Coordinates of C-alpha atoms and ligand atoms in Angstrom, one line a residue:
M1271 CA -7.6 9.6 -10.0
I1272 CA -5.5 11.4 -12.5
A1273 CA -3.8 10.2 -15.6
A1274 CA -0.8 12.3 -16.5
R1275 CA 0.2 11.6 -20.1
L1276 CA 3.5 12.5 -21.7
S1277 CA 2.9 14.9 -24.5
R1278 CA 4.7 14.6 -27.9
R1279 CA 6.5 17.8 -27.0
D1280 CA 7.9 16.1 -23.9
L1281 CA 9.0 13.0 -25.7
M1282 CA 11.0 15.3 -28.0
R1283 CA 12.5 16.9 -24.9
G1284 CA 13.5 13.5 -23.6
L1285 CA 15.2 12.6 -26.8
V1286 CA 17.1 15.9 -26.8
A1287 CA 18.3 15.2 -23.3
V1288 CA 19.6 11.8 -24.3
S1289 CA 21.5 13.1 -27.3
V1290 CA 23.1 15.8 -25.2
A1291 CA 24.3 13.1 -22.8
A1292 CA 25.8 11.1 -25.6
E1293 CA 27.7 14.1 -27.0
A1294 CA 29.2 14.6 -23.6
V1295 CA 30.8 11.1 -24.0
W1296 CA 29.2 9.9 -20.8
S1297 CA 31.5 6.9 -20.2
E1298 CA 31.9 5.0 -17.0
A1299 CA 35.2 6.8 -16.4
L1300 CA 33.7 10.2 -16.7
A1301 CA 30.8 9.2 -14.5
A1302 CA 33.2 8.0 -11.8
A1303 CA 35.3 11.1 -12.0
E1304 CA 32.2 13.2 -11.8
A1305 CA 31.0 11.3 -8.7
A1306 CA 34.2 12.3 -7.0
D1307 CA 33.7 15.9 -8.1
G1308 CA 30.1 16.3 -7.2
A1309 CA 27.2 14.6 -8.8
A1310 CA 25.5 17.8 -9.9
Q1311 CA 27.9 18.1 -12.8
V1312 CA 26.8 14.8 -14.5
P1313 CA 24.2 15.1 -17.3
S1314 CA 21.1 13.1 -16.6
P1315 CA 19.1 11.2 -19.2
F1316 CA 16.2 11.5 -16.8
D1317 CA 15.5 15.1 -17.5
F1318 CA 11.9 16.3 -17.1
P1319 CA 11.5 19.9 -16.1
E1320 CA 11.1 19.9 -12.3
L1321 CA 7.9 21.2 -10.8
D1322 CA 8.3 24.2 -8.5
V1323 CA 6.8 22.9 -5.2
A1324 CA 4.0 24.8 -3.7
P1325 CA 2.9 24.7 0.0
A1326 CA -0.9 24.5 -0.7
S1327 CA -3.1 24.8 -3.7
E1328 CA -6.8 24.1 -4.6
T1329 CA -5.8 22.0 -7.6
H1330 CA -3.1 19.6 -8.7
H1331 CA 0.0 20.6 -10.6
V1332 CA 2.1 18.5 -13.0
A1333 CA 5.6 19.2 -14.5
E1334 CA 5.7 21.3 -17.6
G1335 CA 5.1 19.3 -20.8
Y1336 CA 2.7 16.8 -19.3
D1337 CA -1.1 16.8 -19.4
A1338 CA -3.1 15.8 -16.3
D1339 CA -6.7 14.8 -16.6
I1340 CA -9.2 13.6 -14.1
L1341 CA -10.3 10.0 -15.0
I1342 CA -12.9 9.2 -12.3
R1343 CA -14.2 10.7 -9.1
W1344 CA -16.2 9.6 -6.0
G1345 CA -19.8 9.0 -7.1
D1346 CA -19.1 8.5 -10.8
A1347 CA -20.8 5.5 -12.4
V1348 CA -19.0 2.2 -12.3
L1349 CA -21.9 -0.3 -12.9
P1350 CA -24.8 0.1 -15.3
G1351 CA -27.8 1.9 -13.8
A1352 CA -25.7 3.9 -11.4
P1353 CA -27.8 7.0 -10.5
P1354 CA -26.4 10.5 -10.7
F1355 CA -24.3 11.4 -7.7
E1356 CA -25.9 13.4 -5.0
P1357 CA -23.2 14.6 -2.6
G1358 CA -24.2 14.8 1.0
R1359 CA -27.1 12.3 0.8
P1360 CA -26.5 8.8 2.1
D1361 CA -27.7 6.4 -0.5
P1362 CA -26.3 2.9 0.0
A1363 CA -28.0 1.4 -3.1
A1364 CA -26.5 4.1 -5.3
Q1365 CA -23.1 3.8 -3.7
T1366 CA -22.9 0.1 -4.6
K1367 CA -22.9 1.1 -8.3
Q1368 CA -20.8 4.2 -7.9
F1369 CA -17.1 4.8 -7.5
G1370 CA -15.8 5.0 -3.9
Y1371 CA -12.9 7.1 -2.8
N1372 CA -9.7 7.3 -0.8
N1373 CA -8.0 5.3 -3.5
D1374 CA -4.5 4.1 -2.5
F1375 CA -3.6 1.4 -5.1
L1376 CA -3.9 1.5 -8.9
G1377 CA -3.0 -1.5 -11.0
F1378 CA -3.2 -1.6 -14.8
L1379 CA -3.8 -4.9 -16.6
P1380 CA -3.7 -4.6 -20.4
L1381 CA -6.4 -6.1 -22.6
D1382 CA -5.1 -8.0 -25.6
G1383 CA -1.6 -6.7 -24.7
R1384 CA -2.6 -3.1 -25.4
P1385 CA -1.0 -0.3 -23.5
D1386 CA -4.0 2.0 -24.3
H1387 CA -6.8 -0.3 -23.3
G1388 CA -7.0 -2.3 -20.1
L1389 CA -8.5 -2.9 -16.7
L1390 CA -7.7 -0.5 -13.9
V1391 CA -8.1 -2.0 -10.4
V1392 CA -8.6 0.5 -7.5
N1393 CA -9.2 0.2 -3.8
H1394 CA -11.6 2.2 -1.7
E1395 CA -9.7 2.4 1.6
Y1396 CA -11.9 4.2 4.0
T1397 CA -14.6 6.9 4.4
N1398 CA -14.5 10.4 6.0
G1399 CA -18.0 10.8 7.4
E1400 CA -17.3 14.5 8.0
L1401 CA -16.5 15.1 4.4
M1402 CA -19.3 12.8 3.0
F1403 CA -22.1 14.1 5.2
P1404 CA -21.8 17.7 6.1
G1405 CA -22.7 18.4 9.7
L1406 CA -21.9 14.9 10.9
G1407 CA -18.6 15.9 12.5
G1408 CA -15.3 14.1 12.5
R1409 CA -14.5 10.6 13.8
S1410 CA -13.4 12.0 17.2
D1411 CA -16.6 14.0 17.5
R1412 CA -18.5 10.8 17.2
D1413 CA -16.7 9.1 20.1
G1414 CA -19.5 10.2 22.4
G1415 CA -21.9 7.7 20.9
F1416 CA -22.1 8.5 17.2
A1417 CA -25.4 10.2 18.1
S1418 CA -26.2 11.6 14.7
V1419 CA -25.1 8.5 12.7
T1420 CA -28.1 6.7 11.1
R1421 CA -28.3 3.2 9.6
E1422 CA -28.4 4.8 6.1
I1423 CA -25.1 6.6 6.8
V1424 CA -23.5 3.4 8.1
D1425 CA -24.6 1.4 5.1
A1426 CA -23.5 4.1 2.7
E1427 CA -20.1 4.1 4.4
M1428 CA -19.9 0.3 4.1
M1429 CA -20.8 0.4 0.4
A1430 CA -18.1 3.1 -0.2
H1431 CA -15.5 0.7 1.1
G1432 CA -13.8 -2.1 -0.9
G1433 CA -12.7 -1.4 -4.4
A1434 CA -13.6 -1.3 -8.1
V1435 CA -12.6 -2.8 -11.4
L1436 CA -12.8 -0.4 -14.3
E1437 CA -12.3 -0.9 -18.1
V1438 CA -10.3 2.1 -19.3
R1439 CA -9.2 3.1 -22.8
R1440 CA -7.2 5.9 -24.4
E1441 CA -8.8 7.5 -27.4
G1442 CA -7.9 10.8 -29.1
G1443 CA -5.2 11.2 -26.5
K1444 CA -7.6 11.1 -23.6
W1445 CA -8.3 8.2 -21.2
H1446 CA -11.9 7.4 -20.2
V1447 CA -13.8 4.8 -18.3
V1448 CA -15.6 2.5 -20.7
P1449 CA -19.3 2.7 -19.8
D1450 CA -21.3 -0.5 -19.1
S1451 CA -18.2 -2.6 -19.4
K1452 CA -18.6 -6.4 -18.9
Y1453 CA -15.6 -6.2 -16.6
A1454 CA -16.9 -3.4 -14.3
R1455 CA -17.2 -4.4 -10.7
R1456 CA -17.8 -2.9 -7.3
I1457 CA -16.5 -4.7 -4.2
T1458 CA -17.9 -3.5 -0.9
A1459 CA -17.9 -4.3 2.8
E1460 CA -20.6 -6.9 2.1
T1461 CA -19.1 -8.8 -0.9
E1462 CA -19.0 -12.5 -0.3
M1463 CA -15.4 -13.8 0.0
T1464 CA -13.7 -17.1 0.8
I1465 CA -10.9 -17.6 3.3
S1466 CA -8.1 -20.0 2.2
G1467 CA -4.7 -21.2 3.4
P1468 CA -3.6 -22.5 6.8
A1469 CA -5.9 -20.3 8.9
A1470 CA -9.1 -21.2 6.9
G1471 CA -11.5 -23.1 9.1
H1472 CA -9.5 -22.3 12.3
H1473 CA -11.6 -22.1 15.5
R1474 CA -10.6 -18.4 15.8
M1475 CA -12.1 -17.7 12.4
R1476 CA -15.6 -19.1 13.1
T1477 CA -18.6 -16.9 13.8
A1478 CA -22.3 -17.4 14.1
A1479 CA -22.8 -16.4 10.5
D1480 CA -20.0 -18.7 9.3
P1481 CA -19.5 -21.7 11.6
T1482 CA -17.0 -23.1 9.0
G1483 CA -14.5 -20.2 9.3
T1484 CA -14.1 -20.2 5.5
R1485 CA -16.5 -17.4 4.3
V1486 CA -16.5 -13.7 5.1
R1487 CA -18.4 -10.7 3.9
G1488 CA -16.3 -7.8 2.7
M1489 CA -12.8 -6.4 2.8
L1490 CA -11.9 -3.4 5.0
N1491 CA -9.5 -0.5 4.8
N1492 CA -7.7 -1.9 1.7
C1493 CA -4.6 0.1 1.2
A1494 CA -1.9 -0.5 -1.4
G1495 CA -1.6 -3.8 -3.3
G1496 CA 0.1 -5.6 -6.1
I1497 CA -0.6 -7.3 -9.5
T1498 CA 0.5 -10.9 -10.0
P1499 CA 2.1 -12.2 -13.3
W1500 CA -1.0 -14.4 -13.8
G1501 CA -3.2 -11.3 -13.8
T1502 CA -4.8 -11.2 -10.4
W1503 CA -5.1 -8.2 -8.1
L1504 CA -3.7 -8.4 -4.5
T1505 CA -5.4 -5.9 -2.3
C1506 CA -4.3 -5.5 1.3
E1507 CA -6.4 -4.9 4.4
E1508 CA -4.7 -2.3 6.6
N1509 CA -6.4 -0.6 9.6
F1510 CA -9.2 -3.1 10.1
N1511 CA -9.1 -2.4 13.9
G1512 CA -11.0 0.9 13.4
Y1513 CA -14.3 -0.8 12.3
F1514 CA -14.9 -2.8 15.5
W1515 CA -16.7 -2.1 18.7
S1516 CA -16.3 -2.1 21.7
K1517 CA -13.2 -1.0 23.5
A1518 CA -14.6 -3.1 26.5
A1519 CA -13.7 -6.2 24.5
A1520 CA -10.1 -5.6 25.2
E1521 CA -10.7 -6.1 29.0
P1522 CA -9.8 -8.1 31.0
L1523 CA -6.5 -9.2 29.5
T1524 CA -7.4 -12.6 28.2
P1525 CA -5.2 -14.1 25.4
E1526 CA -7.9 -13.0 22.9
A1527 CA -8.0 -9.4 24.3
R1528 CA -4.2 -9.3 24.3
A1529 CA -4.2 -10.2 20.7
L1530 CA -6.8 -7.6 19.9
R1531 CA -4.8 -4.9 21.7
R1532 CA -1.7 -5.8 19.7
Y1533 CA -3.6 -4.8 16.6
G1534 CA -5.2 -1.7 18.3
A1535 CA -8.6 -3.3 18.2
P1536 CA -11.4 -2.5 18.8
A1537 CA -10.8 1.2 18.0
E1538 CA -14.4 2.4 17.4
W1539 CA -13.7 4.7 14.5
Y1540 CA -17.1 3.9 12.9
A1541 CA -20.6 3.3 14.2
W1542 CA -21.1 0.1 12.2
G1543 CA -21.3 -2.0 15.4
R1544 CA -24.5 -0.2 16.4
F1545 CA -26.4 -1.6 13.4
H1546 CA -24.4 -4.7 12.4
D1547 CA -23.7 -7.2 15.3
R1548 CA -20.6 -8.6 13.5
F1549 CA -18.8 -5.4 14.1
D1550 CA -19.5 -5.5 17.8
T1551 CA -16.7 -7.7 19.2
L1552 CA -18.6 -8.3 22.5
K1553 CA -21.2 -10.1 20.4
E1554 CA -19.0 -11.6 17.7
P1555 CA -15.5 -11.9 19.2
N1556 CA -13.9 -13.7 16.2
E1557 CA -15.0 -11.3 13.5
P1558 CA -11.9 -9.0 13.7
N1559 CA -9.7 -12.1 13.0
R1560 CA -11.3 -12.4 9.6
F1561 CA -9.8 -9.0 8.6
G1562 CA -6.2 -7.9 8.2
W1563 CA -5.4 -10.2 5.2
V1564 CA -4.3 -10.0 1.6
V1565 CA -7.2 -10.5 -0.8
E1566 CA -6.7 -12.0 -4.2
I1567 CA -9.2 -11.0 -6.9
D1568 CA -9.5 -12.0 -10.5
P1569 CA -10.4 -8.7 -12.3
F1570 CA -11.1 -10.5 -15.6
D1571 CA -14.1 -12.4 -14.1
P1572 CA -16.6 -10.1 -12.3
A1573 CA -18.4 -13.1 -11.0
S1574 CA -15.3 -14.6 -9.3
T1575 CA -15.2 -14.8 -5.5
P1576 CA -12.4 -12.8 -3.9
V1577 CA -10.1 -15.0 -1.7
K1578 CA -8.4 -14.0 1.6
R1579 CA -5.0 -15.7 1.5
T1580 CA -4.1 -16.4 5.1
A1581 CA -0.7 -17.8 4.3
L1582 CA 0.5 -14.2 3.8
G1583 CA -0.2 -13.3 7.5
R1584 CA -2.5 -11.0 9.3
F1585 CA -1.4 -7.5 10.1
K1586 CA -2.0 -3.9 8.9
H1587 CA -0.9 -4.7 5.4
E1588 CA 0.3 -1.8 3.2
G1589 CA 1.0 -3.5 -0.1
A1590 CA 2.2 -6.6 -1.9
G1591 CA 5.2 -5.8 -4.1
N1592 CA 6.3 -8.9 -5.8
V1593 CA 8.7 -10.7 -8.1
V1594 CA 9.1 -14.1 -9.6
N1595 CA 12.3 -15.5 -8.1
G1596 CA 15.1 -17.0 -10.3
D1597 CA 13.9 -20.5 -9.4
G1598 CA 10.3 -19.8 -10.3
R1599 CA 8.9 -19.3 -6.9
F1600 CA 6.8 -16.3 -6.2
V1601 CA 7.9 -13.8 -3.6
I1602 CA 5.8 -11.1 -2.0
Y1603 CA 7.3 -8.3 0.1
Q1604 CA 5.0 -6.7 2.7
G1605 CA 5.1 -3.9 5.2
D1606 CA 3.0 -3.7 8.4
D1607 CA 2.2 0.0 8.7
E1608 CA 2.4 0.9 12.3
Q1609 CA 5.1 2.6 14.4
F1610 CA 7.5 -0.1 15.6
D1611 CA 6.1 -2.8 13.4
Y1612 CA 7.7 -5.1 10.9
V1613 CA 8.7 -6.0 7.3
Y1614 CA 7.6 -9.4 6.0
R1615 CA 8.3 -11.6 3.0
F1616 CA 6.3 -14.5 1.7
V1617 CA 7.8 -17.2 -0.6
T1618 CA 5.5 -19.7 -2.2
D1619 CA 6.3 -23.5 -2.1
G1620 CA 5.3 -23.9 -5.7
K1621 CA 6.6 -22.2 -8.8
V1622 CA 4.7 -19.8 -11.1
D1623 CA 3.5 -21.5 -14.2
P1624 CA 3.8 -18.9 -17.0
A1625 CA 1.7 -21.0 -19.4
S1626 CA -1.4 -21.6 -17.3
R1627 CA -3.4 -19.1 -15.3
E1628 CA -5.4 -21.9 -13.7
A1629 CA -2.2 -23.6 -12.4
N1630 CA -1.4 -20.5 -10.3
R1631 CA -4.9 -20.2 -8.9
D1632 CA -4.0 -21.4 -5.3
L1633 CA -0.2 -20.8 -5.5
L1634 CA -0.5 -18.3 -2.6
D1635 CA -2.0 -20.9 -0.2
S1636 CA 1.3 -22.6 0.7
G1637 CA 4.6 -21.1 1.4
V1638 CA 6.8 -19.6 4.1
L1639 CA 6.1 -16.2 5.7
S1640 CA 9.2 -14.6 7.3
V1641 CA 9.9 -11.3 9.2
A1642 CA 13.0 -9.2 8.8
R1643 CA 15.8 -8.6 11.3
F1644 CA 18.2 -5.8 10.3
H1645 CA 21.7 -6.1 11.7
A1646 CA 23.9 -3.1 12.4
D1647 CA 26.6 -4.3 10.0
G1648 CA 24.4 -3.9 7.0
T1649 CA 23.4 -7.5 6.8
G1650 CA 20.0 -8.9 7.7
E1651 CA 18.0 -12.1 7.9
W1652 CA 14.5 -13.4 7.3
L1653 CA 13.1 -15.2 10.3
P1654 CA 10.5 -17.9 9.3
L1655 CA 7.1 -17.7 11.0
V1656 CA 6.6 -21.5 11.0
H1657 CA 4.9 -23.3 13.9
G1658 CA 7.3 -25.6 15.7
R1659 CA 10.4 -24.8 13.7
P1660 CA 13.6 -24.2 15.7
N1661 CA 15.5 -21.0 15.0
K1662 CA 19.2 -21.1 14.2
D1663 CA 20.1 -21.3 17.9
G1664 CA 17.8 -24.3 18.4
Q1665 CA 15.2 -22.3 20.3
V1666 CA 11.5 -23.1 19.4
W1667 CA 9.3 -20.1 20.0
L1668 CA 6.2 -20.8 18.0
T1669 CA 4.7 -23.5 20.1
E1670 CA 1.7 -24.0 22.4
A1671 CA 3.9 -23.0 25.4
Y1672 CA 4.0 -19.5 23.9
G1673 CA 0.4 -19.4 22.8
F1674 CA 0.6 -20.9 19.3
K1675 CA -1.1 -24.3 19.0
D1676 CA -0.8 -24.5 15.2
Q1677 CA 0.1 -22.5 12.1
G1678 CA -3.3 -21.0 12.1
D1679 CA -2.5 -19.3 15.4
V1680 CA 0.8 -18.1 14.0
L1681 CA -0.9 -16.5 11.0
I1682 CA -3.9 -15.0 12.8
H1683 CA -1.6 -13.5 15.5
T1684 CA 1.3 -12.8 13.1
R1685 CA 2.4 -9.7 15.1
L1686 CA 2.6 -11.7 18.3
A1687 CA 4.7 -14.4 16.6
A1688 CA 7.0 -11.8 15.1
D1689 CA 7.5 -10.2 18.5
L1690 CA 8.7 -13.5 19.9
L1691 CA 11.3 -14.0 17.1
G1692 CA 12.9 -10.6 17.7
A1693 CA 12.2 -8.9 14.4
T1694 CA 13.4 -5.3 13.9
K1695 CA 10.8 -2.7 15.0
M1696 CA 10.6 -0.2 12.1
D1697 CA 9.5 3.4 11.5
R1698 CA 6.1 2.5 9.8
P1699 CA 6.8 0.2 6.9
E1700 CA 4.7 1.2 3.9
D1701 CA 5.3 0.2 0.3
I1702 CA 8.1 -2.3 -0.5
D1703 CA 8.8 -2.8 -4.2
V1704 CA 11.4 -4.6 -6.4
N1705 CA 13.5 -2.9 -9.0
P1706 CA 13.0 -5.0 -12.2
K1707 CA 16.3 -3.9 -13.5
T1708 CA 18.6 -4.6 -10.6
G1709 CA 16.5 -6.9 -8.3
K1710 CA 17.1 -4.5 -5.4
V1711 CA 14.2 -4.0 -3.1
Y1712 CA 13.0 -0.5 -1.8
L1713 CA 11.2 -0.1 1.5
A1714 CA 9.4 3.1 2.5
L1715 CA 9.5 4.0 6.2
T1716 CA 7.0 6.9 6.4
N1717 CA 7.9 8.3 9.8
N1718 CA 7.9 7.6 13.5
T1719 CA 8.0 10.6 15.8
K1720 CA 7.5 8.2 18.8
R1721 CA 11.0 6.7 18.4
K1722 CA 13.2 7.9 21.3
A1723 CA 16.9 8.4 21.1
D1724 CA 17.6 5.3 23.2
R1725 CA 15.6 3.2 20.8
T1726 CA 17.3 4.0 17.6
D1727 CA 19.1 1.3 15.6
A1728 CA 21.0 1.1 12.4
A1729 CA 18.0 0.6 10.2
N1730 CA 15.9 3.3 12.1
P1731 CA 18.7 5.7 13.0
R1732 CA 16.8 8.9 13.7
A1733 CA 15.1 9.8 17.0
S1734 CA 11.7 11.4 16.5
N1735 CA 11.8 10.4 12.8
A1736 CA 9.5 13.0 11.4
F1737 CA 10.3 12.7 7.7
G1738 CA 11.0 9.0 7.2
H1739 CA 13.6 7.2 5.0
I1740 CA 14.0 4.7 2.2
I1741 CA 15.9 1.5 2.8
E1742 CA 17.4 -0.6 -0.1
I1743 CA 17.5 -4.4 0.5
I1744 CA 19.8 -6.5 -1.6
P1745 CA 18.9 -10.2 -1.6
S1746 CA 22.0 -12.5 -1.1
D1747 CA 23.2 -13.8 -4.5
G1748 CA 20.2 -12.2 -6.2
D1749 CA 18.0 -14.9 -4.6
H1750 CA 14.7 -13.4 -3.2
A1751 CA 14.1 -16.6 -1.3
A1752 CA 17.5 -16.5 0.5
D1753 CA 17.6 -16.5 4.3
T1754 CA 19.9 -13.4 4.3
F1755 CA 20.2 -10.0 2.7
S1756 CA 22.3 -6.9 2.8
W1757 CA 20.8 -3.4 3.2
N1758 CA 21.6 0.3 3.2
I1759 CA 19.7 3.5 3.6
L1760 CA 19.0 5.0 0.1
I1761 CA 17.7 8.3 1.5
Q1762 CA 16.9 9.9 4.8
C1763 CA 14.1 12.3 3.9
G1764 CA 13.5 15.9 5.0
S1765 CA 15.1 19.2 4.2
P1766 CA 18.8 19.0 3.3
A1767 CA 19.1 22.7 4.2
I1768 CA 18.5 22.0 7.9
A1769 CA 21.5 20.2 9.3
E1770 CA 19.7 18.7 12.4
V1771 CA 17.2 17.0 10.1
G1772 CA 20.0 14.7 8.8
A1773 CA 18.6 14.4 5.2
T1774 CA 20.8 12.5 2.8
F1775 CA 19.5 13.3 -0.7
N1776 CA 22.1 13.4 -3.5
P1777 CA 23.5 17.0 -3.6
A1778 CA 22.1 17.3 -7.1
T1779 CA 18.7 17.6 -5.5
T1780 CA 17.2 21.1 -5.6
E1781 CA 15.0 22.9 -3.0
N1782 CA 12.0 21.5 -5.0
G1783 CA 13.4 18.0 -5.1
W1784 CA 13.4 16.9 -1.4
F1785 CA 10.4 15.6 0.3
G1786 CA 9.2 13.9 3.6
M1787 CA 7.1 10.9 4.4
P1788 CA 7.6 8.5 1.6
D1789 CA 4.6 6.1 1.2
N1790 CA 4.0 4.4 -2.2
F1791 CA 6.4 3.4 -4.9
A1792 CA 6.5 2.6 -8.6
V1793 CA 9.8 1.5 -10.2
D1794 CA 10.0 2.2 -13.9
A1795 CA 11.5 0.0 -16.6
D1796 CA 14.8 1.9 -16.3
G1797 CA 15.0 1.3 -12.6
R1798 CA 14.1 4.8 -11.4
L1799 CA 12.0 5.1 -8.2
W1800 CA 8.8 7.1 -8.3
V1801 CA 7.8 8.0 -4.7
T1802 CA 4.4 9.3 -3.6
T1803 CA 4.2 10.9 -0.2
D1804 CA 1.7 11.1 2.7
G1805 CA 2.0 13.9 5.3
N1806 CA 3.8 16.8 3.7
S1807 CA 2.1 20.1 4.4
P1808 CA 2.8 23.9 4.6
R1809 CA 3.5 23.5 8.4
K1810 CA 5.6 20.3 8.2
T1811 CA 7.7 20.7 5.0
G1812 CA 6.5 23.8 3.2
R1813 CA 5.1 21.7 0.4
A1814 CA 2.0 19.7 -0.5
D1815 CA 2.2 15.9 -1.0
G1816 CA 3.1 14.7 -4.5
V1817 CA 5.2 12.5 -6.7
W1818 CA 9.0 12.7 -6.6
A1819 CA 11.2 10.7 -9.0
I1820 CA 14.6 9.4 -7.8
E1821 CA 17.6 8.0 -9.6
T1822 CA 18.7 4.8 -7.9
E1823 CA 22.1 4.0 -9.5
G1824 CA 25.2 5.8 -10.7
P1825 CA 26.6 9.2 -9.6
R1826 CA 23.1 10.7 -9.3
R1827 CA 21.9 7.9 -7.0
G1828 CA 19.5 9.6 -4.5
A1829 CA 18.9 12.7 -6.7
S1830 CA 15.2 13.5 -6.5
R1831 CA 12.9 15.7 -8.5
C1832 CA 9.3 16.9 -8.1
F1833 CA 6.9 15.7 -10.8
F1834 CA 3.4 16.3 -9.4
Q1835 CA 1.6 17.8 -6.5
V1836 CA -1.9 17.2 -5.1
P1837 CA -4.5 19.7 -3.8
V1838 CA -4.4 20.9 -0.2
G1839 CA -5.2 18.3 2.5
A1840 CA -4.8 15.4 0.1
E1841 CA -2.3 12.5 0.1
M1842 CA -0.6 11.2 -3.1
C1843 CA -1.1 7.5 -3.8
G1844 CA -1.3 4.8 -6.5
P1845 CA 1.7 5.5 -8.8
C1846 CA 1.2 3.2 -11.8
F1847 CA 2.7 3.3 -15.3
T1848 CA 1.1 1.8 -18.4
P1849 CA 3.5 -0.7 -20.1
D1850 CA 4.6 1.8 -22.8
L1851 CA 5.4 4.4 -20.1
E1852 CA 3.2 6.9 -21.9
T1853 CA 0.8 7.2 -19.0
F1854 CA 1.2 7.5 -15.3
F1855 CA -1.9 7.0 -13.2
V1856 CA -2.0 8.4 -9.7
A1857 CA -4.7 8.6 -7.0
V1858 CA -5.5 11.8 -5.1
Q1859 CA -6.6 10.6 -1.7
H1860 CA -8.9 12.6 0.7
P1861 CA -8.4 16.2 -0.6
G1862 CA -9.4 18.5 2.2
E1863 CA -9.0 16.0 5.0
T1864 CA -5.9 17.1 6.9
E1865 CA -4.9 20.2 8.6
L1866 CA -2.4 22.6 7.1
Ligands
FEO1115 FE1 -3.2 3.2 4.0 FE2 -0.2 2.7 5.3 O1 -1.3 3.6 4.3
CA1116 CA1 0.3 4.0 2.6
CA1117 CA1 -0.8 6.8 3.4
CA1118 CA1 -4.4 7.0 3.4

C-alpha cells in the first residue's frame, strides 16, 4: 500500500494552474465555443503533470511533484507481539498478527475529525500459494490433488485472508502505522461472524457447526467495499466459489447443484477442503451459501462481531459504493463481477440517523434489492428482487413455482432470481460509485472477451470487449431510490489510435492518458473520477496498470491522464483520498503474479 502525498511544490503548481485559467476568462460561453472547436484548447484547472506510461518496471512511478511511500507490506506487524516476517515459511500463528496481502479496498476513517490521523481499513482478498511458498506451484499445478500442500500451508493461507484495521498517522510529512494501537485488528477466514437479515436462519444456511444458520467463521475473497456515513466498513465477498471442494458436488443437476454451478462452485482453487470439512461441499453442502455476502464491520471496536448482511444479496460482490438519498434512505450500488452478470442496487427501508450511530446499527437488514435493466434508448429500470411481487406486466416470477419459497431463497440465489427477471447481462461489473457533486453514478465494466457480436446490446456494445468501458447512470429526478434512470457511456476504453478498438476518450487525452480494464473508482470532492485498472500489460496495452484521472463534466469530459503506475505483474487497487485531499492511498495488488 502506498500513500502518495501532494508536495508543497505541487500545491503551488495547482494554484498557478487555477490562476492561468482565470486570466483566460474561462466563462461558460468560452467553454461552449471551445467544446465545438476541440476540447484540447480549453485550459484545465486539473493540471498535474502527466506520468509517461511505461510497459513494465520493477517499481512504482508517480507523477512529478508527488511523493510516494510504502506504508505497510505483507508480513508487517498489525497486532502486538507479531513476530518478524519470514517469507516462504508457512506460519499460521504469525500470520494472524501480520498484515495479509492482495489488498483491494482502502477506506480512511478520521479520528477526532483529523485528516492526518485515522483508521485505515484494508481487505486481504486472496493468496497466491506459488508466490508465498516457493516450489509449491500455481493453482492449476495443484489441480492434480494439491500433493505438496500441507495443513500448515492451508492454515497460513486461511490466516492471510480477511482484512485488517490499522491506525495510521502522518507526522513530519510521512504516514506510518501506529504500533500497538488499541484499534488494530486482523480478521481472518476463522473470525466469528453473525448472519443477519432475511436469509439468517434459513434452512439453506444451516450446517453441522451452526444448526441455527446465524453464525459463520470467516469472510472469503473480500474485494472492494465501502464506508458508511455512520463509520462502519462494508467489505464484499467476491470469488467465494474457489475455496470449495469438490467439483463432484455439482453432479447430478439437483436444484442445489444448479445453484452452485450458477456461482461457479465448487471451483477447487485451494486445498482447504482436505483439512477442513466445511470447505468440502460433499460433506457440508450448505457452507458455500454462507459466503458471497457483504460484511459490515465496526472498525472503532476491535471486539465487535462482523455481520453478514443478507438483505444485500449473494453474488460475487465487487464493492459497495453508497449515498444517502435525498429522503434519508441509504442506497448501496453493487456490481457482480463476472462476465454476463449484473448490476444491483439496495435501498434501505429506514432512514440514516445522522445523530446516532447506534440507530443505524441494523439499518442494512431491511430494504429492497433490485437489479438493473438497461434499455437501448438510454433509459433503464431497477427490477425489485422481492419474493411474490408482480412485475409491471403483472407477472410473478419469484415464487415457489420457479424455485423461490421465500425471500431467503431469493437472496441466497440472487443470480438465479435476477436471471428470471431479465436483467441486462454486463461486461464484468466492478466498482460503482456516486459523484458527490452531481449525484451521477459511475460503473466500471472491466472487460468481456466472451461477448459475441450477436450478443452485444446498447450498454455492452462491443463484441469481444477486451478493454472495458465506463457507464454513467443518472437517477431520475436525482432520486437514487427511483424505479428508473437514464444512462450513457462515459468512455469506451483502449487505444484511441487504433480505429477498430472504438475507444472514445476525449480528444484532449494523450498517448499516456488512455487505459484499458477499469476496475476501482474514487471520486474526488470536485467530481473528478480516479480510475485504477486491472489487466493492462506490455502485451495487451503497452502499459502497466495504474491510476488515471478523468474529468467528468464540461468540454474536457472524458479527458484522462496518467497519475501512477504499479510494478510489473501487479494490479492497481484501493484509491482513497484523505478528507483534505492531501493524501491518496492506493493498494498494489499481487506484484509479480500475471504474465507480461
Ligand atoms: Fe476482486 Fe472484481 O475484483
Ligand atoms: Ca476489482
Ligand atoms: Ca481486479
Ligand atoms: Ca484482484
